[in-house]
């Protein structure tokens, strides 16, 4: 009797283990069979771009490409988003101290030919470390026009910035002059969209300015359109619950060609540090440019004194020293006649 009972118990255990193994195998099979969703599945223009990631990875074929913790797809319960994530310290490009997980347009163009870039995004995180009185602290660039010759300056950088402890951040754009002569006198002129411009900063290393009343929160969607048509840059910014803002800026005729044209903002921001130059009269006319989009983190440890944990990316991600930007829609192509 005891032997029969023992045999029965062993048989039950065997059957139970077999069922559990089958369940585990079935679950694993389901997970294996679940197709990976790539950024190119969400935003199909990826064939027109190359990318540099915050760990130095470079890739010029983005169809079916993703990399965990840098460039991948996330779903917020309703929508698929392409995630661009990069630490404060990593491997950078040759012309910058700032890390990026950022697309670079393969096609290049001159302003007279033009082009058009759009994006709908939400910034999920900016660095929470750094000095409040440094203009680039706590900020990330989410769209650019970059020159590919001459000084290789940037006629457009679209920023998002949020100070620690604030609910709302600022969206603004910077124009970097195409400096006459050498590039030592270069400067960025900043224009606010919602919230502050680049020049607004803390009174000291730990004191932030007042929170902007008309700002954009982390996780709040906004869109931009950059339309360079016949040498003129037309910018449009939209966000639900906010006023639509538009700007027009010539890329072929300078507004900063003489000392008398230098704005007070530039004198206040730069004059105490170095000499301020002027721009060549034709600005970026005839110069090769291209679009960029993603997360270009401005909070490098050198200038902003942000925490970088010796370049350890895992520690930076765990302690708030990174930028993360999500895009759900974006396009790139030829310019259009402005409305």
Coordinates of C-alpha atoms in Angstrom, one line a residue, residues 106-256:
X106 CA 22.1 61.7 -45.8
X107 CA 21.0 64.3 -48.4
X108 CA 22.7 67.7 -48.2
X109 CA 21.4 70.9 -49.7
X110 CA 22.1 74.6 -49.9
X111 CA 19.6 77.1 -48.5
X112 CA 18.6 78.3 -51.9
X113 CA 17.5 74.7 -52.7
X114 CA 16.1 74.1 -49.2
X115 CA 14.3 71.3 -47.5
X116 CA 11.7 70.5 -45.0
X117 CA 11.7 68.7 -41.6
X118 CA 8.8 68.0 -39.3
X119 CA 8.5 66.2 -36.0
X120 CA 5.9 65.4 -33.3
X121 CA 7.6 64.6 -30.0
X122 CA 7.6 64.7 -26.2
X123 CA 10.7 65.1 -24.1
X124 CA 10.6 62.5 -21.3
X125 CA 13.8 63.5 -19.4
X126 CA 16.6 66.0 -19.3
X127 CA 19.6 65.9 -17.1
X128 CA 18.7 66.7 -13.4
X129 CA 22.4 67.4 -12.6
X130 CA 24.5 70.5 -13.5
X131 CA 24.9 74.1 -12.5
X132 CA 21.8 76.3 -12.8
X133 CA 23.8 79.3 -13.9
X134 CA 25.2 77.6 -17.0
X135 CA 22.9 78.3 -20.0
X136 CA 23.1 74.8 -21.5
X137 CA 22.4 72.9 -18.3
X138 CA 19.3 70.6 -18.2
X139 CA 18.7 71.0 -22.0
X140 CA 18.5 68.8 -25.1
X141 CA 18.4 69.8 -28.8
X142 CA 15.6 67.9 -30.6
X143 CA 16.1 69.2 -34.2
X144 CA 18.8 71.0 -36.1
X145 CA 20.1 72.4 -39.4
X146 CA 23.9 71.8 -39.5
X147 CA 26.4 73.2 -41.9
X148 CA 28.8 70.7 -43.5
X149 CA 31.5 73.2 -44.7
X150 CA 33.2 76.4 -43.7
X151 CA 32.9 76.7 -39.9
X152 CA 30.4 73.9 -39.7
X153 CA 28.1 76.1 -37.5
X154 CA 24.4 75.5 -36.9
X155 CA 21.8 77.9 -38.4
X156 CA 19.2 76.2 -36.3
X157 CA 19.0 74.3 -33.0
X158 CA 15.6 73.6 -31.4
X159 CA 15.9 73.2 -27.7
X160 CA 13.9 71.9 -24.8
X161 CA 15.1 72.8 -21.3
X162 CA 13.7 72.3 -17.8
X163 CA 15.2 73.3 -14.5
X164 CA 15.1 70.8 -11.6
X165 CA 12.1 71.3 -9.4
X166 CA 10.0 72.9 -12.2
X167 CA 7.0 71.3 -13.8
X168 CA 7.2 73.2 -17.0
X169 CA 10.2 73.7 -19.2
X170 CA 11.0 75.9 -22.2
X171 CA 11.1 75.4 -26.0
X172 CA 13.3 77.9 -27.9
X173 CA 15.5 78.0 -31.0
X174 CA 19.0 79.3 -31.5
X175 CA 20.6 80.7 -34.7
X176 CA 24.4 80.4 -34.8
X177 CA 26.0 83.0 -37.0
X178 CA 28.2 82.0 -39.9
X179 CA 31.1 84.0 -38.6
X180 CA 33.0 86.5 -40.8
X181 CA 36.7 85.6 -40.7
X182 CA 37.8 83.0 -38.1
X183 CA 35.2 81.4 -35.8
X184 CA 36.4 82.8 -32.5
X185 CA 33.7 85.4 -32.3
X186 CA 30.8 83.1 -33.1
X187 CA 27.5 83.3 -31.1
X188 CA 24.0 81.9 -30.8
X189 CA 21.0 84.2 -30.9
X190 CA 18.1 82.6 -29.0
X191 CA 14.4 83.1 -29.5
X192 CA 11.7 81.7 -27.1
X193 CA 8.7 79.7 -28.4
X194 CA 7.1 78.7 -25.1
X195 CA 8.8 79.7 -21.9
X196 CA 12.3 81.2 -21.8
X197 CA 15.1 81.6 -24.3
X198 CA 18.7 80.3 -23.9
X199 CA 19.9 83.3 -22.0
X200 CA 17.7 82.8 -19.0
X201 CA 19.6 81.0 -16.2
X202 CA 20.0 80.7 -12.5
X203 CA 21.6 83.4 -10.3
X204 CA 24.1 80.9 -9.0
X205 CA 25.0 77.2 -9.3
X206 CA 22.0 76.0 -7.3
X207 CA 19.3 78.7 -7.7
X208 CA 16.9 78.4 -10.7
X209 CA 14.9 81.3 -12.1
X210 CA 11.1 81.3 -11.7
X211 CA 9.3 78.6 -13.5
X212 CA 8.0 79.8 -16.9
X213 CA 4.2 80.3 -16.9
X214 CA 3.6 79.3 -20.5
X215 CA 6.1 76.4 -20.7
X216 CA 5.9 72.8 -21.8
X217 CA 6.0 69.9 -19.3
X218 CA 8.0 66.7 -19.6
X219 CA 5.8 64.2 -21.5
X220 CA 3.7 67.0 -23.1
X221 CA 3.5 66.7 -26.9
X222 CA 4.6 69.4 -29.3
X223 CA 5.4 69.6 -33.0
X224 CA 7.7 71.7 -35.2
X225 CA 8.0 72.3 -38.9
X226 CA 11.2 73.6 -40.4
X227 CA 10.7 74.7 -44.0
X228 CA 13.7 76.2 -45.8
X229 CA 12.3 77.6 -49.1
X230 CA 14.4 79.7 -51.5
X231 CA 16.9 80.7 -48.7
X232 CA 14.3 81.6 -46.1
X233 CA 13.6 79.5 -43.0
X234 CA 10.0 79.3 -42.0
X235 CA 9.4 77.8 -38.5
X236 CA 6.1 76.7 -37.1
X237 CA 5.6 75.3 -33.5
X238 CA 2.3 73.8 -32.3
X239 CA 1.1 72.2 -29.1
X240 CA -2.4 71.5 -27.8
X241 CA -3.4 74.2 -25.3
X242 CA -0.7 76.5 -26.5
X243 CA -0.6 79.3 -29.0
X244 CA 0.8 78.3 -32.4
X245 CA 4.0 80.3 -33.0
X246 CA 5.6 81.1 -36.3
X247 CA 9.0 82.6 -37.3
X248 CA 10.7 83.7 -40.5
X249 CA 14.5 83.9 -40.8
X250 CA 16.7 84.5 -43.8
X251 CA 19.6 82.1 -44.2
X252 CA 21.1 84.0 -47.1
X253 CA 21.2 87.6 -45.8
X254 CA 22.6 88.4 -42.3
X255 CA 20.9 90.4 -39.6
X256 CA 24.2 90.5 -37.7

